[in-house]
Coordinates of C-alpha atoms in Angstrom, one line a residue:
Chain A
M272 CA 0.0 0.0 0.0
N273 CA 1.3 3.4 -0.9
P274 CA 2.0 5.7 2.1
S275 CA -0.2 8.8 2.2
P276 CA 0.0 11.9 4.3
S277 CA -2.4 11.9 7.2
P278 CA -5.1 14.7 7.2
H279 CA -3.6 18.1 7.7
R280 CA -4.1 19.8 11.1
L281 CA -3.8 23.5 11.6
C282 CA -1.6 22.9 14.6
S283 CA 0.0 19.6 15.1
P284 CA 1.8 18.8 18.3
I285 CA 3.6 16.0 16.5
R286 CA 5.2 18.4 14.0
V287 CA 6.2 20.8 16.8
W288 CA 7.8 17.8 18.6
V289 CA 9.6 16.7 15.4
I290 CA 11.1 20.1 15.0
A291 CA 11.9 20.4 18.7
R292 CA 13.6 17.0 18.8
N293 CA 15.6 17.9 15.7
T294 CA 16.7 21.1 17.3
L295 CA 17.7 19.2 20.4
T296 CA 19.8 16.8 18.3
Q297 CA 21.3 19.7 16.4
L298 CA 22.5 21.4 19.6
V299 CA 23.7 18.2 21.2
R300 CA 25.6 17.1 18.1
Q301 CA 27.1 20.5 17.9
R302 CA 28.9 19.7 21.2
A303 CA 26.9 22.1 23.4
F304 CA 27.0 19.4 26.0
Y305 CA 30.8 19.8 26.3
F306 CA 29.9 22.6 28.7
L307 CA 28.4 19.9 30.9
L308 CA 31.7 18.2 31.0
V309 CA 33.4 21.4 32.2
F310 CA 30.7 21.8 34.8
S311 CA 31.1 18.3 36.2
L312 CA 34.8 18.9 36.4
V313 CA 34.3 22.1 38.3
I314 CA 32.0 20.4 40.7
L315 CA 34.4 17.5 41.3
L316 CA 37.4 19.8 41.6
A317 CA 35.4 22.0 44.0
A318 CA 34.5 18.9 46.1
M319 CA 38.1 17.9 46.3
L320 CA 39.6 21.3 47.0
I321 CA 36.9 22.7 49.2
Q322 CA 38.5 21.6 52.4
N323 CA 41.5 23.8 51.6
F324 CA 39.3 26.9 51.6
T325 CA 37.9 26.7 55.1
D326 CA 37.8 24.5 58.2
D327 CA 34.1 25.2 58.8
A328 CA 32.4 22.0 57.7
S329 CA 28.9 23.5 56.8
R330 CA 30.6 26.4 55.1
Q331 CA 32.4 23.9 52.8
L332 CA 29.0 22.7 51.6
K333 CA 27.8 26.2 51.2
I334 CA 30.7 27.2 49.0
M335 CA 30.1 24.1 47.0
K336 CA 26.4 25.0 46.5
D337 CA 27.3 28.6 45.6
M338 CA 29.8 27.5 43.0
S339 CA 27.5 25.0 41.5
F340 CA 24.6 27.4 41.2
F341 CA 26.9 30.0 39.7
A342 CA 28.0 27.5 37.1
M343 CA 24.3 26.5 36.4
S344 CA 23.2 30.1 36.1
I345 CA 26.1 31.1 33.8
F346 CA 25.5 28.0 31.6
C347 CA 21.8 28.7 31.3
T348 CA 22.1 32.4 30.7
I349 CA 24.8 32.1 28.0
F350 CA 23.2 29.0 26.4
A351 CA 19.7 30.6 26.3
I352 CA 21.0 33.6 24.5
V353 CA 23.8 32.3 22.3
A354 CA 22.1 29.1 21.1
T355 CA 18.7 30.6 20.6
S356 CA 20.1 33.6 18.7
N357 CA 21.2 31.4 15.8
L358 CA 18.4 28.9 15.5
I359 CA 16.3 30.7 12.9
P360 CA 18.9 32.9 11.1
R361 CA 21.0 29.8 10.4
D362 CA 18.1 28.0 8.9
V363 CA 17.3 31.0 6.7
E364 CA 21.0 31.4 5.7
D365 CA 21.3 27.7 4.8
R366 CA 17.9 27.7 3.1
T367 CA 16.9 24.7 5.3
L368 CA 13.9 26.8 6.3
Y369 CA 12.6 26.7 2.7
T370 CA 12.5 23.0 2.7
I371 CA 10.7 22.9 6.1
L372 CA 8.1 25.5 5.3
A373 CA 7.6 24.0 1.8
K374 CA 6.1 21.1 3.7
P375 CA 2.7 21.7 5.3
V376 CA 4.3 23.3 8.4
P377 CA 2.8 26.6 9.7
R378 CA 5.3 29.2 10.8
L379 CA 4.0 29.1 14.3
E380 CA 4.8 25.4 14.7
Y381 CA 8.3 25.9 13.3
L382 CA 8.9 28.8 15.8
V383 CA 7.5 27.0 18.8
G384 CA 9.4 23.8 17.8
K385 CA 12.7 25.6 17.5
Y386 CA 12.2 27.3 20.9
A387 CA 11.1 24.1 22.6
G388 CA 14.2 22.3 21.2
G389 CA 16.5 24.9 22.6
M390 CA 14.8 24.9 25.9
L391 CA 14.9 21.1 26.1
V392 CA 18.7 21.3 25.9
I393 CA 18.6 23.6 28.9
F394 CA 16.2 21.3 30.7
F395 CA 18.3 18.2 30.2
S396 CA 21.5 20.1 31.1
L397 CA 20.0 21.4 34.3
A398 CA 18.7 18.0 35.2
I399 CA 22.2 16.5 34.7
M400 CA 23.9 19.3 36.6
T401 CA 21.4 19.0 39.4
V402 CA 22.0 15.3 39.8
L403 CA 25.8 15.9 39.8
L404 CA 25.4 18.6 42.4
Y405 CA 23.3 16.4 44.6
L406 CA 25.7 13.5 44.3
A407 CA 28.8 15.6 45.0
L408 CA 27.1 17.4 47.9
Y409 CA 25.9 14.1 49.4
A410 CA 29.3 12.5 49.1
R411 CA 31.0 15.5 50.8
Q412 CA 28.4 15.7 53.5
Q413 CA 28.7 12.0 54.3
A414 CA 32.5 12.2 54.4
L415 CA 32.4 15.2 56.8
M416 CA 29.8 13.6 59.0
A417 CA 31.8 10.4 59.2
E418 CA 34.9 12.4 60.3
Y419 CA 32.8 14.1 63.1
L420 CA 31.1 10.9 64.1
V421 CA 34.6 9.4 64.7
V422 CA 35.4 12.3 67.0
L423 CA 32.1 12.0 68.7
N424 CA 32.9 8.4 69.7
R425 CA 36.0 9.5 71.5
P426 CA 35.9 10.6 75.1
L427 CA 34.9 14.3 75.1
S428 CA 34.0 17.0 77.5
P429 CA 30.3 17.9 77.6
E430 CA 31.0 21.2 75.8
G431 CA 33.1 19.5 73.2
R432 CA 30.3 16.9 72.6
E433 CA 27.7 19.7 72.3
D434 CA 29.9 21.5 69.7
I435 CA 30.3 18.3 67.6
E436 CA 26.6 17.6 67.8
L437 CA 25.9 21.1 66.7
I438 CA 28.2 20.7 63.7
L439 CA 26.6 17.4 62.8
S440 CA 23.1 19.0 62.8
Q441 CA 24.4 21.9 60.7
L442 CA 25.9 19.4 58.2
K443 CA 22.5 17.6 58.0
E444 CA 20.8 21.0 57.2
A445 CA 23.5 22.0 54.7
G446 CA 23.3 18.7 52.7
P447 CA 21.2 18.0 49.6
S448 CA 17.5 18.9 50.1
W449 CA 14.4 19.5 48.1
R450 CA 14.8 23.3 48.7
L451 CA 17.7 23.4 46.3
L452 CA 15.3 22.4 43.5
T453 CA 13.5 25.8 43.9
A454 CA 16.7 27.6 43.0
V455 CA 17.3 25.3 40.1
L456 CA 13.7 25.8 38.9
A457 CA 14.1 29.6 39.1
I458 CA 17.3 29.4 37.0
G459 CA 15.5 27.3 34.4
L460 CA 12.6 29.7 34.3
Q461 CA 14.9 32.6 33.8
A462 CA 16.5 30.8 30.9
L463 CA 13.0 30.2 29.4
V464 CA 12.3 33.9 29.5
L465 CA 15.7 34.8 28.1
G466 CA 15.4 32.2 25.3
A467 CA 12.0 33.6 24.3
L468 CA 13.3 37.1 24.3
T469 CA 16.3 36.2 22.2
L470 CA 14.1 34.3 19.7
F471 CA 11.9 37.3 19.4
I472 CA 15.0 39.6 18.7
S473 CA 16.3 37.1 16.2
T474 CA 13.2 37.3 14.1
F475 CA 13.9 40.9 13.1
A476 CA 17.7 41.2 13.8
S477 CA 20.1 41.8 10.9
S478 CA 22.8 39.5 12.3
G479 CA 23.5 36.9 15.0
L480 CA 25.9 39.3 16.8
F481 CA 23.2 42.0 17.0
T482 CA 20.8 39.5 18.5
V483 CA 23.3 38.4 21.1
V484 CA 24.3 41.9 22.1
V485 CA 20.7 43.2 22.3
A486 CA 19.7 40.1 24.3
F487 CA 22.5 40.6 26.8
V488 CA 21.7 44.3 27.1
A489 CA 18.1 43.5 27.7
F490 CA 19.2 40.9 30.4
F491 CA 21.4 43.5 32.0
V492 CA 18.7 46.2 32.0
G493 CA 16.2 43.7 33.5
Y494 CA 18.7 42.8 36.2
I495 CA 19.6 46.3 37.3
E496 CA 16.2 47.9 36.5
P497 CA 14.6 47.5 40.0
V498 CA 17.6 49.0 41.8
V499 CA 18.0 51.9 39.4
L500 CA 14.2 52.7 39.3
D501 CA 13.9 52.5 43.1
Y502 CA 16.9 54.8 43.5
W503 CA 15.5 57.2 40.9
R504 CA 12.0 57.2 42.4
S505 CA 13.3 57.8 46.0
S506 CA 15.8 60.5 45.0
A507 CA 13.8 62.5 42.5
E508 CA 11.9 65.4 44.0
S509 CA 9.0 65.1 41.6
I510 CA 8.3 62.6 38.8
S511 CA 6.7 63.8 35.7
R512 CA 3.9 61.9 34.0
L513 CA 6.2 61.1 31.1
G514 CA 8.9 59.9 33.5
S515 CA 6.4 57.7 35.3
F516 CA 5.1 56.3 32.1
V517 CA 8.6 55.5 30.7
S518 CA 9.7 53.8 34.0
Y519 CA 6.5 51.8 34.0
L520 CA 7.1 50.8 30.3
V521 CA 10.7 49.7 31.1
E522 CA 9.4 47.6 34.0
L523 CA 6.8 46.0 31.7
V524 CA 9.0 45.3 28.7
F525 CA 12.1 44.1 30.6
P526 CA 11.4 41.4 33.1
N527 CA 12.8 41.9 36.5
F528 CA 15.5 39.2 36.4
Q529 CA 16.3 39.8 40.1
T530 CA 13.0 38.0 40.8
F531 CA 14.5 34.7 39.6
N532 CA 17.5 34.9 41.9
L533 CA 16.6 32.5 44.7
V534 CA 20.1 31.1 45.1
D535 CA 21.3 33.3 47.9
G536 CA 18.2 32.6 50.0
V537 CA 18.2 28.9 49.3
V538 CA 21.9 28.4 50.0
S539 CA 21.8 30.4 53.2
G540 CA 18.8 28.4 54.4
A541 CA 16.4 31.3 54.6
A542 CA 12.7 30.4 54.1
L543 CA 11.1 31.4 50.9
A544 CA 8.3 33.9 51.1
K545 CA 4.8 32.4 50.6
G546 CA 3.8 32.4 47.0
T547 CA 7.3 33.1 45.6
M548 CA 7.3 30.2 43.3
A549 CA 3.8 30.9 42.0
K550 CA 4.8 34.5 41.3
I551 CA 8.0 33.4 39.5
L552 CA 6.2 30.8 37.5
S553 CA 3.3 33.0 36.4
M554 CA 5.8 35.9 35.6
A555 CA 7.9 33.5 33.4
M556 CA 5.0 32.1 31.6
A557 CA 3.5 35.5 30.9
Y558 CA 6.8 36.8 29.4
V559 CA 7.4 33.7 27.4
G560 CA 3.9 33.9 26.0
V561 CA 4.2 37.6 25.1
Y562 CA 7.7 37.2 23.6
L563 CA 6.7 34.2 21.5
L564 CA 3.6 35.9 20.3
A565 CA 5.7 39.0 19.3
A566 CA 8.2 36.7 17.6
Y567 CA 5.4 35.0 15.7
F568 CA 4.0 38.3 14.4
C569 CA 7.5 39.3 13.2
F570 CA 8.2 35.9 11.7
A571 CA 4.8 35.5 10.0
E572 CA 5.4 38.6 7.9
K573 CA 9.1 37.8 7.2
E574 CA 10.0 37.6 3.5
L575 CA 12.1 34.5 2.9
Chain B
M108 CA -9.2 19.2 -15.5
E109 CA -7.9 21.4 -12.6
P110 CA -4.4 22.8 -13.3
A111 CA -1.6 21.7 -11.0
V112 CA -0.4 25.3 -10.8
S113 CA -2.3 28.5 -11.5
I114 CA -0.5 31.9 -11.3
R115 CA -2.7 34.9 -12.1
G116 CA -1.5 38.5 -12.4
L117 CA 1.4 37.9 -10.0
T118 CA 3.3 41.0 -9.1
K119 CA 6.0 41.0 -6.4
V120 CA 7.6 44.3 -5.3
F121 CA 10.5 44.3 -2.8
R122 CA 11.4 47.3 -0.7
V123 CA 15.0 48.1 -0.7
P124 CA 16.2 49.1 2.8
S125 CA 17.5 52.6 2.1
L126 CA 16.7 56.2 3.0
K127 CA 15.0 56.8 -0.4
R128 CA 12.5 54.0 0.2
Q129 CA 13.4 52.4 -3.2
R130 CA 11.3 49.5 -4.5
V131 CA 12.3 46.7 -6.9
V132 CA 9.7 45.0 -9.0
A133 CA 10.9 41.4 -9.1
V134 CA 7.8 39.9 -10.9
R135 CA 5.4 41.9 -13.0
D136 CA 1.9 40.8 -13.8
L137 CA 2.9 37.2 -14.5
S138 CA 0.2 34.6 -15.4
L139 CA 0.7 31.0 -16.3
E140 CA -0.8 27.6 -15.8
V141 CA 0.9 24.2 -15.5
A142 CA -1.3 21.2 -16.4
S143 CA -1.2 18.1 -14.2
G144 CA 1.5 15.6 -15.1
E145 CA 3.6 17.9 -17.3
I146 CA 7.2 19.2 -16.8
Y147 CA 7.3 22.9 -17.0
G148 CA 10.6 24.8 -17.4
L149 CA 11.0 28.3 -16.2
I150 CA 14.1 29.8 -17.7
G151 CA 15.6 33.3 -17.5
P152 CA 18.8 35.1 -16.6
N153 CA 19.9 35.7 -13.0
G154 CA 17.6 38.1 -11.2
S155 CA 14.8 37.7 -13.7
G156 CA 12.2 36.6 -11.1
K157 CA 12.3 32.8 -11.4
S158 CA 13.1 32.1 -7.7
T159 CA 10.7 34.8 -6.5
T160 CA 7.9 33.2 -8.5
M161 CA 8.7 29.9 -7.0
K162 CA 8.8 31.3 -3.5
V163 CA 5.4 33.0 -3.9
L164 CA 4.0 29.7 -5.3
L165 CA 5.3 27.9 -2.2
G166 CA 3.9 30.4 0.2
L167 CA 7.4 31.5 1.4
S168 CA 6.8 35.0 0.1
R169 CA 3.5 37.0 -0.2
P170 CA 2.4 38.4 -3.5
T171 CA 2.1 42.1 -3.8
R172 CA -0.7 41.7 -6.3
G173 CA -2.3 38.7 -7.9
S174 CA -2.6 35.1 -6.7
T175 CA -1.1 31.7 -7.0
A176 CA -2.7 28.3 -6.4
I177 CA -1.7 24.7 -6.2
F178 CA -4.3 22.2 -7.3
G179 CA -6.9 24.9 -6.7
R180 CA -5.7 25.8 -3.1
D181 CA -4.4 29.3 -2.5
S182 CA -0.6 29.1 -1.9
L183 CA -0.9 31.2 1.2
S184 CA -2.8 28.4 2.9
V185 CA -0.6 25.8 4.6
S186 CA -2.8 23.0 3.3
S187 CA -1.7 23.8 -0.3
R188 CA 1.7 22.4 0.5
I189 CA 0.5 18.9 1.4
D190 CA 0.9 18.0 -2.3
V191 CA 4.2 19.8 -2.9
G192 CA 7.8 18.8 -2.8
F193 CA 10.5 21.5 -3.1
L194 CA 14.2 21.4 -3.8
P195 CA 15.8 24.9 -3.4
E196 CA 18.9 26.0 -5.2
N197 CA 22.1 24.8 -3.4
P198 CA 20.2 23.2 -0.4
Y199 CA 22.2 22.8 2.8
F200 CA 20.0 20.4 4.8
Y201 CA 20.9 19.7 8.4
K202 CA 24.5 18.3 8.1
F203 CA 24.3 16.7 11.6
L204 CA 21.6 14.2 10.3
T205 CA 22.3 11.1 8.3
G206 CA 20.5 10.5 4.9
E207 CA 18.0 8.3 6.6
E208 CA 17.3 10.7 9.5
T209 CA 16.9 13.5 7.0
L210 CA 14.1 11.6 5.2
H211 CA 12.5 10.7 8.5
F212 CA 12.5 14.3 9.6
Y213 CA 10.9 15.6 6.4
G214 CA 8.5 12.6 6.3
R215 CA 7.2 13.4 9.7
L216 CA 6.8 17.1 8.7
G217 CA 4.9 15.8 5.7
G218 CA 2.5 14.0 7.9
L219 CA 3.7 10.4 7.3
R220 CA 3.7 7.8 10.0
R221 CA 6.9 6.1 11.2
K222 CA 6.2 2.8 9.4
E223 CA 5.3 4.6 6.2
I224 CA 8.5 6.6 6.4
R225 CA 10.6 3.5 6.8
E226 CA 9.1 2.0 3.7
R227 CA 9.2 5.2 1.7
S228 CA 12.8 6.0 2.8
G229 CA 14.0 2.6 1.5
E230 CA 12.3 3.2 -1.9
L231 CA 13.6 6.7 -2.3
L232 CA 17.2 6.0 -1.2
A233 CA 17.2 3.2 -3.7
L234 CA 15.7 5.5 -6.4
V235 CA 18.3 8.2 -5.9
G236 CA 21.2 5.7 -5.4
L237 CA 22.0 6.6 -1.8
E238 CA 21.4 3.2 -0.1
E239 CA 25.0 2.8 0.8
A240 CA 25.2 6.3 2.3
R241 CA 22.0 6.1 4.3
H242 CA 23.8 6.0 7.7
R243 CA 26.3 8.6 6.7
R244 CA 25.9 12.2 8.0
L245 CA 25.2 14.8 5.3
S246 CA 28.4 16.6 6.2
G247 CA 30.2 13.8 4.4
Y248 CA 28.0 14.0 1.3
S249 CA 29.2 15.4 -2.1
K250 CA 27.3 18.1 -3.9
G251 CA 25.6 15.6 -6.2
M252 CA 24.6 13.4 -3.2
L253 CA 23.1 16.4 -1.4
Q254 CA 21.0 17.3 -4.5
R255 CA 19.8 13.7 -4.7
I256 CA 18.9 13.5 -1.0
G257 CA 17.2 16.8 -1.6
L258 CA 15.1 15.2 -4.4
A259 CA 14.3 12.3 -2.1
Q260 CA 13.1 14.6 0.7
A261 CA 11.0 16.5 -1.9
L262 CA 9.3 13.2 -2.9
I263 CA 8.9 11.7 0.6
Q264 CA 5.2 12.3 1.1
R265 CA 4.4 11.4 -2.5
P266 CA 3.6 14.9 -3.7
R267 CA 1.6 15.6 -6.9
L268 CA 3.8 18.6 -7.7
V269 CA 7.6 19.0 -7.3
V270 CA 9.3 22.3 -7.6
L271 CA 13.0 22.2 -8.5
D272 CA 15.1 25.3 -8.4
E273 CA 18.4 24.8 -10.3
P274 CA 18.5 21.0 -9.4
T275 CA 21.8 20.4 -11.1
A276 CA 23.7 23.6 -10.0
G277 CA 27.2 22.6 -9.2
V278 CA 26.7 18.9 -10.0
D279 CA 29.1 17.1 -12.3
P280 CA 27.8 15.7 -15.7
A281 CA 27.2 12.2 -14.4
G282 CA 25.3 13.5 -11.4
S283 CA 23.4 15.9 -13.6
R284 CA 22.4 13.1 -15.9
R285 CA 21.2 11.0 -13.0
I286 CA 19.0 13.9 -11.7
R287 CA 17.7 14.4 -15.2
D288 CA 16.7 10.7 -15.3
L289 CA 14.9 11.1 -11.9
I290 CA 12.9 14.0 -13.3
L291 CA 11.8 12.0 -16.2
K292 CA 10.9 9.2 -13.9
M293 CA 8.7 11.6 -12.0
R294 CA 6.8 12.4 -15.1
D295 CA 6.4 8.7 -15.7
D296 CA 4.9 8.5 -12.3
G297 CA 2.4 11.2 -13.1
I298 CA 4.1 13.9 -11.0
T299 CA 3.9 17.5 -12.2
V300 CA 7.3 19.2 -12.2
I301 CA 8.3 22.8 -12.3
L302 CA 11.9 23.2 -13.1
S303 CA 14.1 26.3 -13.1
S304 CA 17.5 25.9 -14.6
H305 CA 20.3 27.8 -16.3
L306 CA 21.2 24.7 -18.2
L307 CA 19.0 25.3 -21.3
E308 CA 20.1 22.0 -22.9
Q309 CA 18.8 20.1 -19.9
V310 CA 15.5 22.1 -19.9
Q311 CA 15.2 21.3 -23.6
E312 CA 15.7 17.6 -23.0
V313 CA 13.1 17.1 -20.2
C314 CA 10.5 19.8 -20.4
D315 CA 7.1 19.6 -22.1
R316 CA 6.5 23.3 -21.9
V317 CA 8.7 26.3 -21.2
G318 CA 8.2 29.9 -20.0
I319 CA 10.9 32.5 -20.6
I320 CA 11.0 35.1 -17.9
F321 CA 13.0 38.3 -18.3
Q322 CA 13.0 41.3 -16.0
G323 CA 10.0 39.9 -14.1
E324 CA 7.8 39.4 -17.1
L325 CA 6.9 36.3 -19.0
C326 CA 8.1 37.0 -22.5
R327 CA 7.3 33.7 -24.2
E328 CA 5.6 30.5 -23.3
G329 CA 4.5 27.3 -25.0
P330 CA 5.1 23.7 -25.8
M331 CA 8.8 22.9 -26.3
K332 CA 8.2 21.4 -29.7
D333 CA 6.4 24.5 -31.0
L334 CA 9.0 26.9 -29.6
M335 CA 11.9 25.0 -30.9
A336 CA 10.6 24.2 -34.4
I337 CA 11.9 26.3 -37.3
E338 CA 8.7 26.2 -39.4
D339 CA 10.3 26.7 -42.9
Q340 CA 13.0 24.1 -42.5
T341 CA 12.9 20.3 -42.5
E342 CA 15.4 17.8 -41.0
I343 CA 16.0 14.4 -42.5
L344 CA 18.3 12.1 -40.5
L345 CA 19.7 9.0 -42.4
E346 CA 21.6 6.1 -41.1
K347 CA 24.3 4.3 -43.2
A348 CA 23.6 6.4 -46.3
S349 CA 26.0 5.8 -49.1
P350 CA 27.7 8.7 -51.0
E351 CA 25.7 7.7 -54.1
L352 CA 22.4 8.0 -52.3
L353 CA 23.3 11.4 -50.9
E354 CA 24.3 12.6 -54.3
K355 CA 21.0 11.4 -55.7
L356 CA 19.1 13.3 -52.9
K357 CA 21.1 16.5 -53.8
T358 CA 20.1 16.1 -57.5
V359 CA 16.5 15.5 -56.7
I360 CA 16.4 18.7 -54.5
R361 CA 18.2 20.7 -57.2
E362 CA 15.9 19.4 -60.0
H363 CA 12.7 20.0 -58.0
G364 CA 12.7 23.6 -59.2
D365 CA 10.7 25.4 -56.5
E366 CA 12.2 27.6 -53.7
S367 CA 13.5 24.6 -51.7
A368 CA 17.2 24.5 -51.1
L369 CA 19.7 22.2 -49.4
L370 CA 21.2 24.2 -46.5
S371 CA 23.6 21.6 -45.1
M372 CA 24.5 18.0 -45.2
G373 CA 27.0 16.3 -42.9
H374 CA 27.5 14.1 -39.8
P375 CA 25.4 15.1 -36.7
R376 CA 27.6 15.9 -33.7
T377 CA 27.4 14.4 -30.3
T378 CA 27.1 16.6 -27.3
L379 CA 30.0 17.4 -25.0
E380 CA 28.0 15.9 -22.1
R381 CA 27.5 12.6 -24.0
L382 CA 31.2 12.5 -24.9
F383 CA 32.2 13.2 -21.3
L384 CA 29.9 10.4 -20.0
E385 CA 31.2 7.9 -22.6
E386 CA 34.8 8.7 -21.6
T387 CA 34.3 8.7 -17.9
S388 CA 31.8 5.8 -17.4
G389 CA 32.9 3.6 -20.2
K390 CA 29.4 3.2 -21.5
S391 CA 27.1 5.3 -23.6
P392 CA 24.1 6.8 -21.8
D393 CA 20.8 6.5 -23.5
T394 CA 19.7 9.5 -25.5
R395 CA 16.3 10.9 -25.1
E396 CA 14.6 13.5 -27.2

């Protein structure tokens, strides 16, 4: 029997998935995962050298977490901008886009598929990095606890015993826990927003370099915007209507990327304010939706 | 019968990014129809509007005025592309994919199921002669192999119309001949083909009808035989004719007495392509008119 195309659907999740999976393969085969190797080496190296930095046991684990989250954050930020900036322009340049859109593929599906593929790489990378972090943290925590348990079994003064027990309870607190996942999730959500913003810029940008520069500037503006605007509002004697409107517009267009920074709180063990995750999640989804919609409007009218 | 392609009054104007807001008319009031099952050649110099016409037909670009339709469906609707396969000029498919993965990717986009794609991939890889290279990444393919995998992806969902933009650009004569044979095979299978090429000899060999486009306008169009025939001349091709017979023919023509005249007589020449293929492959390719 001759194969025949199945009936055409206006929006097919299968086609979106096919494009997303292809983008994932593209990014992985282009050795994007080599960054993961560097990351795992950093973690392992940190785990080995950490004892040289400080004698404070729980502080050793804190430094380890700080370093790991820094690496995750850097990886996701750079990857979300640099990888996404080239997804569509490269297809246009290589004319691969012609062969894709010459099939019954709506431009929206192509756009969403490309974005989803890029974000899948971030998802898998974060998942692997998180597992590595948990393993390294657990191993170090167990090693430290074993050392202190040996000390605890020796004859000690009551004060000395109390000190060791305090250290052991601090080590238990500082080890791997579910709370760390909230920081990982926030890093991932920030990458989702940055990816969507970069994709939007790439639909009208004249070059990949322009896209990367504008995306990084937008990220920087979003990061410092709350501090700058707060300072300006508190120091200005009176704010004109225009000034107020412009500052409101800046707040609206550029997401406040400080909102996604949960690392400090999570690492220091501070409790998250109620509704923080819901706020971050809804904010990320709203910005992703708006940026993707804007990207679609630009891309739908693009002459190929 | 519904035409495979219908282009009516197509005009495409591009804005040139400049301070003066200049505009370039790439295609001007172009109308043509391609019947189902025929091979239509669109020829013209660089920048004449061939590729723009094809892009509008495939919905990759919007017409400024006029309309294009494929089997009665407006080109702007995504569903018009269910029945279309396209091979762009110098395609650069995803080099990280193997030949088989490439067909799988395009097959899924074309709406085929996995099992169907497996069967169809096998058929097409055999058809384009890439069975051996099916597991090799496209980064290791030659120019001719890329064109052939391009043809295979264009055919993956059994389209009724195939649009080929310079399908033999940069391909050596042997590869070019192979692609030409594939195009003729498509016609045998009832597929409509629109072909744009600079190689006029190749267009002449395979096309049923031709449109000549110049500065965005369709200057001339018609069946190949009508366009190529010189009405007031007649060609007689003889095999193993003796010198005596040829002399007799000359005498008969001379003695006939009307305006008829013998213009030339001699051995027909082979083509450079045919000579090249004979020398490089060691066997004579079949000749088709």
